[in-house]
Short mmCIF file of C-alpha atoms and ligand atoms in Angstrom, two decimals:
data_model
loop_
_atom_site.label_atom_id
_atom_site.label_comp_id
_atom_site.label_asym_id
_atom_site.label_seq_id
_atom_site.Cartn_x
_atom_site.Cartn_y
_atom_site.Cartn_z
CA UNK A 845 0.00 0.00 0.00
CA UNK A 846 0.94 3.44 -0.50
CA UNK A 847 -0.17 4.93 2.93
CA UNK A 848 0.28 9.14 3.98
CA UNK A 849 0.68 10.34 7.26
CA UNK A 850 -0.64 13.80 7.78
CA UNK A 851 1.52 16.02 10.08
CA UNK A 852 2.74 18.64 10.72
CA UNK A 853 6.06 17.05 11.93
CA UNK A 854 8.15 14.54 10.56
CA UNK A 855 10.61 14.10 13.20
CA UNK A 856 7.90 14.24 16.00
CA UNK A 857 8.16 10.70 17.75
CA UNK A 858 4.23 9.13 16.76
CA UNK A 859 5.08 10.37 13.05
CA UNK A 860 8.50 8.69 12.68
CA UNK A 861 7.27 5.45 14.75
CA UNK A 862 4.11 4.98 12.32
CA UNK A 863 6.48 5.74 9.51
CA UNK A 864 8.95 3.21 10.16
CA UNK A 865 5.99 0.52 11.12
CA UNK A 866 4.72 1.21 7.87
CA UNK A 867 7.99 0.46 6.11
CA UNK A 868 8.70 -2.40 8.15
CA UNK A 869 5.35 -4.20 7.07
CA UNK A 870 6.44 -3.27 3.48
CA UNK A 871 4.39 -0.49 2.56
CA UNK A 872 5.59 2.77 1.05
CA UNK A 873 5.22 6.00 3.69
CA UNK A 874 4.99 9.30 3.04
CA UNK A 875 4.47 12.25 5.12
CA UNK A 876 2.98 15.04 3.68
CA UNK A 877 2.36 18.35 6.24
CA UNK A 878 -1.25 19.11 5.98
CA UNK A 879 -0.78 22.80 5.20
CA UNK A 880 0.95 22.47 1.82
CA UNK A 881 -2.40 21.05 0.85
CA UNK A 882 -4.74 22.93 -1.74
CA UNK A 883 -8.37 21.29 -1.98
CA UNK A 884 -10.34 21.64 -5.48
CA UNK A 885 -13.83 20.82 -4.73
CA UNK A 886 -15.43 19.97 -8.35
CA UNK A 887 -18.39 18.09 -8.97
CA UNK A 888 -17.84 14.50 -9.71
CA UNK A 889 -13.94 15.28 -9.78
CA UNK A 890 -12.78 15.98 -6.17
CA UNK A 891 -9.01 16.36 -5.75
CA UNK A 892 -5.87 17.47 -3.99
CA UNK A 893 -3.05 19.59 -4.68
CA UNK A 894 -0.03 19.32 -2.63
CA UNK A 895 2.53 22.23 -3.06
CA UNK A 896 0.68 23.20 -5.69
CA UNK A 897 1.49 19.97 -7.58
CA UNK A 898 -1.75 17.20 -8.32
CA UNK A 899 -1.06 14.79 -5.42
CA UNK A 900 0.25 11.66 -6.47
CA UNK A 901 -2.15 8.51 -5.43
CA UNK A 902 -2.41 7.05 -2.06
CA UNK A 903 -4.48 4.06 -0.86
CA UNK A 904 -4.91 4.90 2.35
CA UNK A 905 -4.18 8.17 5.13
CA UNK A 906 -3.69 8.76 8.73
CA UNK A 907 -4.58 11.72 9.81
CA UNK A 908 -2.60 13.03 12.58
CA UNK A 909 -3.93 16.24 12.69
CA UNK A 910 -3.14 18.98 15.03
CA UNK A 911 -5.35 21.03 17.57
CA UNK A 912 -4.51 24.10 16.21
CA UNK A 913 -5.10 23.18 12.47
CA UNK A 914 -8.32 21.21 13.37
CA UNK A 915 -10.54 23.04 10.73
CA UNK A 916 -8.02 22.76 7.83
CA UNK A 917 -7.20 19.14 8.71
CA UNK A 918 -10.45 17.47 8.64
CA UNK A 919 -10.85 19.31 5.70
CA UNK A 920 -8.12 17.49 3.82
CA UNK A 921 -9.48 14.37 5.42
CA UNK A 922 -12.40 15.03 4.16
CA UNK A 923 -11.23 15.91 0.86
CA UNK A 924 -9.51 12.23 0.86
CA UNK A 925 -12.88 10.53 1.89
CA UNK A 926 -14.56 12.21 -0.81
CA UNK A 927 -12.05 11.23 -3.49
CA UNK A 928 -12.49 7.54 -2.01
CA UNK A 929 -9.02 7.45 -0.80
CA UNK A 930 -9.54 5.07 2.81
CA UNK A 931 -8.61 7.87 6.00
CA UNK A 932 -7.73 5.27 9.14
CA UNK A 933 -10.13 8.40 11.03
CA UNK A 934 -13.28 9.31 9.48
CA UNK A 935 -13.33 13.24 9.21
CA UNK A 936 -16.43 13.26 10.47
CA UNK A 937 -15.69 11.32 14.13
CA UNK A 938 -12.27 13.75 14.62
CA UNK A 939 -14.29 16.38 14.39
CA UNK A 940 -16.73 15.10 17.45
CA UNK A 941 -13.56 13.88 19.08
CA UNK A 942 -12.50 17.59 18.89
CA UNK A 943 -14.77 18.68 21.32
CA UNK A 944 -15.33 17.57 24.94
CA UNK A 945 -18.93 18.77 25.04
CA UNK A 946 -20.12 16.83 21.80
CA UNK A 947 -18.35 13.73 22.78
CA UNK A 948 -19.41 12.76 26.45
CA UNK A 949 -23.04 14.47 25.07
CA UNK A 950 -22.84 11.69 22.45
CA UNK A 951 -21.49 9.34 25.07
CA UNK A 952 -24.25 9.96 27.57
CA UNK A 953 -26.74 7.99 26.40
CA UNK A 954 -25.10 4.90 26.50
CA UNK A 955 -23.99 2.55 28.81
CA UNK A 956 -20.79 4.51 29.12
CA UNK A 957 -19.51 6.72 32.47
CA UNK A 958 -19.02 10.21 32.15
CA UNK A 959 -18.24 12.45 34.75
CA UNK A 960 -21.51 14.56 35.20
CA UNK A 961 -21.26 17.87 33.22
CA UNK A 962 -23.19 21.09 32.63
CA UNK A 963 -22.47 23.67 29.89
CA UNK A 964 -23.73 27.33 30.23
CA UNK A 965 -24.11 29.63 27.55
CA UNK A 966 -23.95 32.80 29.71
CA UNK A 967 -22.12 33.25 33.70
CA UNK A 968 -26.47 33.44 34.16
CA UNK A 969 -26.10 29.84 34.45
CA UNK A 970 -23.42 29.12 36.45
CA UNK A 971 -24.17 29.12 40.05
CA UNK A 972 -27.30 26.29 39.08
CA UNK A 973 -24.62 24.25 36.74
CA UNK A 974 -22.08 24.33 40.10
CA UNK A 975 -24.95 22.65 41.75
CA UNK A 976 -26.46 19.85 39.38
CA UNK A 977 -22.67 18.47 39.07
CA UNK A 978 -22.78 18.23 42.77
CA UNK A 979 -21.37 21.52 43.87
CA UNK A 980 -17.67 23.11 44.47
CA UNK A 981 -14.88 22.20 44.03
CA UNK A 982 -15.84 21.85 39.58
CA UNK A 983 -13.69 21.27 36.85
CA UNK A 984 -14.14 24.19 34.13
CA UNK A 985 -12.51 23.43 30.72
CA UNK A 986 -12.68 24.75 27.48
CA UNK A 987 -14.22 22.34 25.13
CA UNK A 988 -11.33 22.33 22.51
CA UNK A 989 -8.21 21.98 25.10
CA UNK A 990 -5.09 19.65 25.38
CA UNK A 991 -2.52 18.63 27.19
CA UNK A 992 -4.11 20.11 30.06
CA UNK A 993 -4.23 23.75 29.00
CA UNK A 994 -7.55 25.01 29.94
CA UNK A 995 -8.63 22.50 32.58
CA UNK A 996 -9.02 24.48 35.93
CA UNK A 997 -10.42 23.41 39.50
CA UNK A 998 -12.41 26.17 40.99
CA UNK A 999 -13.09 25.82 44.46
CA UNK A 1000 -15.53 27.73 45.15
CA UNK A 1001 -19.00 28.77 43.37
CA UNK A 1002 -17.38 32.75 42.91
CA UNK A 1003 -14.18 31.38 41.45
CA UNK A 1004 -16.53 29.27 38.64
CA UNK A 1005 -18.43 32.46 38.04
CA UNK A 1006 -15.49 34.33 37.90
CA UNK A 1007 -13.56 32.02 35.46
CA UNK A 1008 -16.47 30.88 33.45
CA UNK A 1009 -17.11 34.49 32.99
CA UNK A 1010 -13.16 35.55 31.92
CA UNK A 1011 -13.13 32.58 29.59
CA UNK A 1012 -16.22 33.71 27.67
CA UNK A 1013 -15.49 36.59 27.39
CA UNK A 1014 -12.21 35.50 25.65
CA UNK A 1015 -14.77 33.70 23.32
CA UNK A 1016 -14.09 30.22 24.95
CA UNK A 1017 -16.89 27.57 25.16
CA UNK A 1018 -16.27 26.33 28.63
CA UNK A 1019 -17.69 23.22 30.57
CA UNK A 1020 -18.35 23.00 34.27
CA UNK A 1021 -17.87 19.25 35.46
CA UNK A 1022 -17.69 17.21 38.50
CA UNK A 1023 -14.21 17.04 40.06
CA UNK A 1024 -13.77 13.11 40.51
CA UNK A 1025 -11.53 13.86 43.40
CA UNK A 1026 -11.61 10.24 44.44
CA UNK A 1027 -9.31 9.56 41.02
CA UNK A 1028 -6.32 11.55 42.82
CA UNK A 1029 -4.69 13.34 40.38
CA UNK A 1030 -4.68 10.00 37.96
CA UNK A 1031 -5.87 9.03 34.91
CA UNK A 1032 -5.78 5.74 32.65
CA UNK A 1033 -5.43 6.69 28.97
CA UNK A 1034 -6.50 3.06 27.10
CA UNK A 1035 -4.99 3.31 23.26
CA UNK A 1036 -8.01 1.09 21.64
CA UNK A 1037 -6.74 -0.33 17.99
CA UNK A 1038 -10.23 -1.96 15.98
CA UNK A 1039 -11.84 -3.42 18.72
CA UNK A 1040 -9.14 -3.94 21.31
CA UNK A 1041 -7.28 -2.08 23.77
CA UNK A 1042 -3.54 -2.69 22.57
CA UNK A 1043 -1.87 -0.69 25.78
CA UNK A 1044 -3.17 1.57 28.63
CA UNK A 1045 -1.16 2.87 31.29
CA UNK A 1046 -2.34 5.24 34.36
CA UNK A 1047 -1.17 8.52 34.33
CA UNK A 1048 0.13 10.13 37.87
CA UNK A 1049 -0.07 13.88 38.67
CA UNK A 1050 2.77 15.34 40.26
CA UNK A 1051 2.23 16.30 44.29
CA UNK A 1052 0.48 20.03 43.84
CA UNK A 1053 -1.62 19.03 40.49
CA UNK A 1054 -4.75 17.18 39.86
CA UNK A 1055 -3.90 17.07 36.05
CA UNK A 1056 -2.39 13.88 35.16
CA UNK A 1057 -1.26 14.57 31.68
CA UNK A 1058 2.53 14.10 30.94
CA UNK A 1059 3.00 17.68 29.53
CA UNK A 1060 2.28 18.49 32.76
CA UNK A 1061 4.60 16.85 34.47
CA UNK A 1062 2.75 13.08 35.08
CA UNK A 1063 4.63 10.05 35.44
CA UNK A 1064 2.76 7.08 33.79
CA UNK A 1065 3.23 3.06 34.59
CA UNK A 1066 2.11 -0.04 32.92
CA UNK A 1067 -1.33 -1.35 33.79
CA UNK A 1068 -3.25 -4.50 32.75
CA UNK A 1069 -6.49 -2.89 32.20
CA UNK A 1070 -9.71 -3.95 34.13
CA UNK A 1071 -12.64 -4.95 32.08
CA UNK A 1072 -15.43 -2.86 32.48
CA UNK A 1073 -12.20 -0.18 31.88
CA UNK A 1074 -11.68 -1.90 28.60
CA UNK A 1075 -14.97 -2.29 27.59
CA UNK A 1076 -16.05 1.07 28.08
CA UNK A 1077 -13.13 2.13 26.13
CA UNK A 1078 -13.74 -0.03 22.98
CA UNK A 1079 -17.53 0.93 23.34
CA UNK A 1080 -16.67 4.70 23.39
CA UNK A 1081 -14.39 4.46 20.65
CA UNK A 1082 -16.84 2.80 18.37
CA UNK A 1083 -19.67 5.01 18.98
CA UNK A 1084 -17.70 7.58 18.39
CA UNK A 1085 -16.45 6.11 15.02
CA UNK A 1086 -12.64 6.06 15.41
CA UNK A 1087 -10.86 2.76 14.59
CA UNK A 1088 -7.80 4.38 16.63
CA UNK A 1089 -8.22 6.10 19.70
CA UNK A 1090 -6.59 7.24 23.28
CA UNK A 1091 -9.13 6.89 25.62
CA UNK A 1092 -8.94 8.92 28.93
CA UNK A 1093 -11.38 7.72 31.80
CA UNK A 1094 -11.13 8.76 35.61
CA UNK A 1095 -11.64 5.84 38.19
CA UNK A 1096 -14.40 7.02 39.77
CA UNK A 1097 -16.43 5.93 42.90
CA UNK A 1098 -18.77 4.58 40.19
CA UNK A 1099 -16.32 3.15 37.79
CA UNK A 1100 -14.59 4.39 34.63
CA UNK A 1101 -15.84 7.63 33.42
CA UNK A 1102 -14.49 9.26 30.34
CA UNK A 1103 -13.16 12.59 29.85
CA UNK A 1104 -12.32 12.65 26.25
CA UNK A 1105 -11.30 10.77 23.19
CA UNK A 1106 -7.98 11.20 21.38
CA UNK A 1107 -8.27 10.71 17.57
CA UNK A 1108 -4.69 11.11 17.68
CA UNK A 1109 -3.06 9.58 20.36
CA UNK A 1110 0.71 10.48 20.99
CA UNK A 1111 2.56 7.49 21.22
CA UNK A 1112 5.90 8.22 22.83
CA UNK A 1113 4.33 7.84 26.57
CA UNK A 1114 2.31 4.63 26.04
CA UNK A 1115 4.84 2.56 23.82
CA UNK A 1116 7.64 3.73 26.37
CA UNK A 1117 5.49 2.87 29.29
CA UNK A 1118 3.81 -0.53 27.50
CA UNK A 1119 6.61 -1.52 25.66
CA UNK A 1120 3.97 -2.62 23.17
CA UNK A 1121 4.29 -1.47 19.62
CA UNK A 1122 1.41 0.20 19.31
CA UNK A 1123 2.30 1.61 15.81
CA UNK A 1124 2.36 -1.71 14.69
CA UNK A 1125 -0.71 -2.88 15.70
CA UNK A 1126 -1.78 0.30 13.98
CA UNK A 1127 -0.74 0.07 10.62
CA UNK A 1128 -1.73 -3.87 10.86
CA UNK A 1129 -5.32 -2.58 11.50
CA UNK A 1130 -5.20 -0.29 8.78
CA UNK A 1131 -3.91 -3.23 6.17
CA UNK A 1132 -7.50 -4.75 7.76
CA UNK A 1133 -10.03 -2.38 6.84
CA UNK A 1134 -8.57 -0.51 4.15
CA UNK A 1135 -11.51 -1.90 1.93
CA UNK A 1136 -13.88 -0.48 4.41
CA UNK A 1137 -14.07 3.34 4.62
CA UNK A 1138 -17.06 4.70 6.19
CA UNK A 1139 -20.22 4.95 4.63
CA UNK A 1140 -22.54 7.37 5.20
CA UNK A 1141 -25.82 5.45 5.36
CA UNK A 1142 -27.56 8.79 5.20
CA UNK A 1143 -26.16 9.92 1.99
CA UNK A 1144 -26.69 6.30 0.50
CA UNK A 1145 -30.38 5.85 2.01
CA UNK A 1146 -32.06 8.90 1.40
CA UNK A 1147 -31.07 8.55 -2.43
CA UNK A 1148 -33.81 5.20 -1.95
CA UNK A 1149 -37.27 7.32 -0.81
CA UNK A 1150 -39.23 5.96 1.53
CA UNK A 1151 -36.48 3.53 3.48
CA UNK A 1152 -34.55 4.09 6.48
CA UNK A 1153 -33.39 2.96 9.31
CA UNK A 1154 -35.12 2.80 13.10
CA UNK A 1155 -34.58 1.66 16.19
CA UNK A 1156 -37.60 0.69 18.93
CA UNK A 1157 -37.44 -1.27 22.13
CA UNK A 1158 -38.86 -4.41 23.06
CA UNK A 1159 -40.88 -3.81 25.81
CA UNK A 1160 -42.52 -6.43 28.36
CA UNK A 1161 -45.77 -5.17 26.40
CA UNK A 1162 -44.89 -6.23 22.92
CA UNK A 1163 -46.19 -8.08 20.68
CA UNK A 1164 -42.71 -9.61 19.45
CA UNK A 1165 -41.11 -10.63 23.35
CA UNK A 1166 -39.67 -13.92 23.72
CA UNK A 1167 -40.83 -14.15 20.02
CA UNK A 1168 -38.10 -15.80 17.73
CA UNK A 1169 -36.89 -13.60 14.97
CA UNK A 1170 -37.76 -15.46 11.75
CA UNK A 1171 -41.66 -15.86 13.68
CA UNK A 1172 -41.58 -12.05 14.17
CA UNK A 1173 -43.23 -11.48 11.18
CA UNK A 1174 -40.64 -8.30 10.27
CA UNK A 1175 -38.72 -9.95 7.41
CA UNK A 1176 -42.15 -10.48 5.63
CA UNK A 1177 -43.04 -7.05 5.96
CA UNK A 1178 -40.05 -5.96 4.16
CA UNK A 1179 -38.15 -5.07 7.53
CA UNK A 1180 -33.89 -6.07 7.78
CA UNK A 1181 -32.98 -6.36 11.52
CA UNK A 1182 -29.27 -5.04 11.28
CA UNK A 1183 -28.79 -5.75 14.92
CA UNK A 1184 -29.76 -6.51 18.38
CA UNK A 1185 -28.63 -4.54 21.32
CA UNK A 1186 -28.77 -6.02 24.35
CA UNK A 1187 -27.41 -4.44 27.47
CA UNK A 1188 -23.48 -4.04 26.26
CA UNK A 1189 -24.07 -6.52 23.66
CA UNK A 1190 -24.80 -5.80 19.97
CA UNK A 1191 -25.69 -8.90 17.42
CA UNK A 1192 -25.44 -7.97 14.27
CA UNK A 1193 -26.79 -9.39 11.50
CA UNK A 1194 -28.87 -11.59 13.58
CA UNK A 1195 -30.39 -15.09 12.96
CA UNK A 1196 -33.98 -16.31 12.96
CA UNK A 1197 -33.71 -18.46 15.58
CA UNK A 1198 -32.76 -15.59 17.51
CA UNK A 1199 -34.96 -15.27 20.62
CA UNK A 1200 -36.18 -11.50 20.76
CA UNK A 1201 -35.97 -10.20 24.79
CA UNK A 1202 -37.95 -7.73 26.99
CA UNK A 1203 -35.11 -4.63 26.91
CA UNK A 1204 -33.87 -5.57 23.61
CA UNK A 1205 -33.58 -2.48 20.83
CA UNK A 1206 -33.88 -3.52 17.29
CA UNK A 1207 -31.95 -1.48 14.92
CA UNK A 1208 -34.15 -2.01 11.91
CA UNK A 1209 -34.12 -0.58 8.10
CA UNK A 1210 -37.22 -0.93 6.11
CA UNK A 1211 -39.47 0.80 4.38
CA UNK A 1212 -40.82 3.90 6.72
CA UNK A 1213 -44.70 3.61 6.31
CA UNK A 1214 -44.06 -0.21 8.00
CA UNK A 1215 -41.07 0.72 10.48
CA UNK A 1216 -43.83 3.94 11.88
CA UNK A 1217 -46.35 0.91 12.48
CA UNK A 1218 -43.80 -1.02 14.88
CA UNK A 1219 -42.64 2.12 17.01
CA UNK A 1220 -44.65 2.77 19.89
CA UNK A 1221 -47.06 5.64 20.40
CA UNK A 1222 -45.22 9.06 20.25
CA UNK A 1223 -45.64 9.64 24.58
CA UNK A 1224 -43.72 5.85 25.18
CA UNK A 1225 -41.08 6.74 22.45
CA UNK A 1226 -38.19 7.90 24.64
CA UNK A 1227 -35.68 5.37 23.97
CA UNK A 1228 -36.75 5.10 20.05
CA UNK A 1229 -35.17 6.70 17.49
CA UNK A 1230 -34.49 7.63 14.05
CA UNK A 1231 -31.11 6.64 13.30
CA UNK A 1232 -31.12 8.78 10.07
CA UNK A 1233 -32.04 11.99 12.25
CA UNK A 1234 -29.68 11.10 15.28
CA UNK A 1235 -26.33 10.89 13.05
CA UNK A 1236 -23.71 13.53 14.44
N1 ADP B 79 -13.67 15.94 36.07
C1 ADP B 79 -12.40 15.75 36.44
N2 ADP B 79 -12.10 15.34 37.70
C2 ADP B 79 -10.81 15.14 38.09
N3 ADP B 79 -9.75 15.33 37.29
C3 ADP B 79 -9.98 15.75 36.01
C4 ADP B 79 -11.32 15.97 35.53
N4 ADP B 79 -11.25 16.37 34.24
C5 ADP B 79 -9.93 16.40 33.94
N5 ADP B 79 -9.16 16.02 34.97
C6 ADP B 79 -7.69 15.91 34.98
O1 ADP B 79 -7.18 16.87 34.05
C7 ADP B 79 -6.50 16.21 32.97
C8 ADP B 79 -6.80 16.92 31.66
O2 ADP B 79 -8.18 16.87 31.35
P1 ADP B 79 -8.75 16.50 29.91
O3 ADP B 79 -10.21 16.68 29.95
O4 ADP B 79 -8.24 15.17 29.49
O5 ADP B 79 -8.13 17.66 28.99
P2 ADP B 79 -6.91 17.69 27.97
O6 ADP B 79 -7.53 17.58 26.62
O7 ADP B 79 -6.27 19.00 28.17
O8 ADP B 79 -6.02 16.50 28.27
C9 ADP B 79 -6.99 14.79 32.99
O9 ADP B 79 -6.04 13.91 32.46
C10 ADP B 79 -7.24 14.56 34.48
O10 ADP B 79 -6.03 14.21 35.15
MG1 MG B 80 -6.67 14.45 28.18
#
C-alpha cells in the first residue's frame, strides 16, 4: 500500500514510529504536512493539490492532525474521503472527538460513564450548573483543550463564576464538570486499535496538580487494564467512530468515566510505558479495513425514498417478546434487523432463531410507512429513534 501520514512534523516521535511501522510491514510511507495542501472541490472530480502539484495517489491516510489546524485538517481528510481514498479516522468522528462537550453528550446515552457535566451559555447559568454536578470544588474546561491547558479546578461557586465568565469573554466555550476527586490526580489513557485495547497505562499527577497529563509533568506506569475499563473504552471508541483512539477515563467511585477521546493519540508515553508497539498494531489494523471506509448510510439511504433505518425497544408489552426472529413477522413485511442490542451486547446481523428479549432495541431498516407501524405511540417513544435523524 501506499499509505500518507498527515503532520505537521516529521521528526515528532508518533510520526517517525508509524512511519517506520509502515515500512517495516512493506508499505511505502509518506508524510505530507497538511498545510501544503490545496483542496479543489469539483463536482464528480474531487481532488488534492499538494505544493501546488496534483497529489500523487495514495491508498490509504492517517490523519494526525493537530489542535490548532483542526478546521483545515479534517478538511483534507475530508477531501480524501470524498475522493475515495480510505482515511484510518473518518473526518467526520475527529471532528466530534475535537470537542469535549459533543463527545461525552454523544457518550451519555449509553452505557458509558461520564463524569456529570453542565455547559452554560452565559455566567447566568453558572451558580445552578455548580450545583447539578454536585457543587464546588468543579472542573471548568474549554471544550477544545489539550494537554491540560484550559482545565481548571475552581473551588468555590465565585471562582466558577469568575472564570467561566473571563473565559467567555475571551470567546471560549467552557464546561463545568464534577471534580472526581476520588481519582487523585490520575488518569488511565486506554490506546483502543479496531476493537481492542492494545496498551493503557495510568497517568500520575505530580504532588500540587490534579492534572495527570505528561506535559504536565505526570509520570505514567504499565497497567493490565480492568474490564469494564476496557470495555467502556472499545464501546466509546466505536460510537464515536474512530478505529484508533486514546481513551482517557477517571476511576471514579462509580467506575470508569471518560473525559475525552484522542483521535490522535501520541505514542511516545504509552509505547515507552507498555513496551507494546502500538504503531504496529496500527498500521496492521489499517492493512484490515482498508476496503472499508465509512459509509454514510444517510447519503446512500435517502437517495432510496421511503427507506430508512429505526430503532424501537422491546418492551414487556410487545407483541414480538420472547418471540423468535424469523416468527416475528418483520422480514415479511419488508423489515432487515441489522442488529440486536442487548445491554453491552450488539448482534449484528442476527439469525432467525434468535430469541427476541424484553429490553432488547432492534436497529431495523425498512421501508418507513411499515417501520412507523412497529414504534410505539409518540408519549412511550423515549428510547426510540431515528437513526437517520440522530447521526452527528
Ligand atoms: N472531572 C475531572 N475530575 C478530576 N480530574 C480531572 C477531571 N477532568 C480532567 N481532569 C484531569 O485533568 C486532565 C486533563 O483533562 P482532559 O479533559 O483530558 O483535557 P486535555 O484535553 O487537556 O487532556 C486529565 O487527564 C485529568 O487528570
Ligand atoms: Mg486528556
Amino acid at each position: 500500500m501506499k499509505i500518507a501520514i498527515l503532520s505537521r512534523g516529521p521528526k515528532l516521535y508518533s510520526t517517525r514510529r508509524l512511519k517506520e511501522a509502515a515500512l517495516a510491514r512493506g508499505h511505502k510511507a509518506k508524510v505530507l504536512t497538511p498545510l501544503k495542501f490545496s483542496i479543489v472541490v469539483e463536482q464528480g472530480h474531487p481532488r488534492l493539490l499538494f505544493s501546488n502539484n496534483k497529489l500523487s495517489r495514495y491508498d490509504a491516510i492517517i490523519p494526525r492532525i493537530g489542535a490548532s489546524i483542526t478546521f483545515f485538517g479534517t478538511a483534507i481528510v475530508r477531501q480524501f474521503e470524498q475522493m475515495g481514498v480510505f482515511s484510518l479516522s473518518a473526518s467526520q468522528a475527529i471532528s466530534v472527538s475535537r470537542d469535549k462537550l459533543r463527545t461525552i453528550q454523544i457518550l451519555s446515552r449509553h452505557k458509558i460513564g461520564i463524569p456529570m457535566t453542565a455547559f452554560v451559555c452565559t455566567k447566568h447559568g453558572v451558580d445552578a450548573a455548580v450545583d447539578e454536578v454536585g457543587g464546588a470544588p468543579v472542573i471548568i474546561k474549554v471544550l477544545e483543550g489539550t494537554q491540560g491547558v484550559g482545565v481548571l479546578l475552581a473551588d468555590t461557586k465565585k471562582t466558577a463564576h469568575a472564570v467561566v465568565e473571563t473565559l467567555q469573554m475571551a470567546r471560549q466555550n467552557v464546561l463545568i464538570q464534577r471534580f472526581v476527586k476520588e481519582s487523585k490526580g490520575q488518569d488511565i489513557r486506554a490506546v483502543v486499535v479496531g476493537n481492542k485495547v492494545v496498551a493503557a497505562m495510568r497517568r500520575i499527577a505530580t504532588d500540587d496538580e490534579f492534572r495527570s497529563n505528561i506535559h504536565q509533568g505526570g509520570r505514567t506506569e504499565k497497567i493490565e487494564l480492568d474490564a469494564e475499563y476496557e470495555r467502556t473504552a472499545i464501546h466509546a471508541a466505536q460510537i464515536i467512530g474512530l478505529r484508533v483512539a486514546g481513551v482517557d477515563m477517571l476511576e471514579s467511585k462509580d467506575g470508569p468515566a471518560i473525559m475525552e477521546i484522542n483521535s490522535s493519540p501520541g505514542l511516545e508515553g504509552i509505547e515507552r510505558a507498555t513496551g507494546v508497539d502500538v504503531a504496529d498494531a496500527i498500521i496492521e489494523h489499517l492493512e484490515d479495513q482498508v476496503l472499508f471506509p465509512d459509509i454514510d448510510l444517510r447519503q446512500r439511504l435517502t437517495l432510496n425514498a421511503g427507506y430508512g433505518v429505526a430503532e424501537f425497544p422491546i418492551t414487556d408489552r410487545s407483541t414480538l417478546v420472547n418471540k423468535r426472529l424469523g416468527a416475528s413477522g418483520l422480514s415479511q413485511r419488508d423489515v432487515q434487523v441489522l442488529s440486536i442490542l442487548r445491554g453491552s451486547v450488539t448482534i449484528a446481523n442476527p439469525h432467525g432463531s434468535e430469541q427476541l428479549l424484553a429490553g432488547d432495541s432492534l436497529v431495523c431498516f425498512g421501508k418507513l410507512l411499515t417501520l412507523k407501524t412497529l414504534l410505539p405511540a409518540p408519549e412511550r417513544r423515549k428510547n426510540a429513534r431515528h437513526e437517520l435523524q440522530d447521526a452527528t
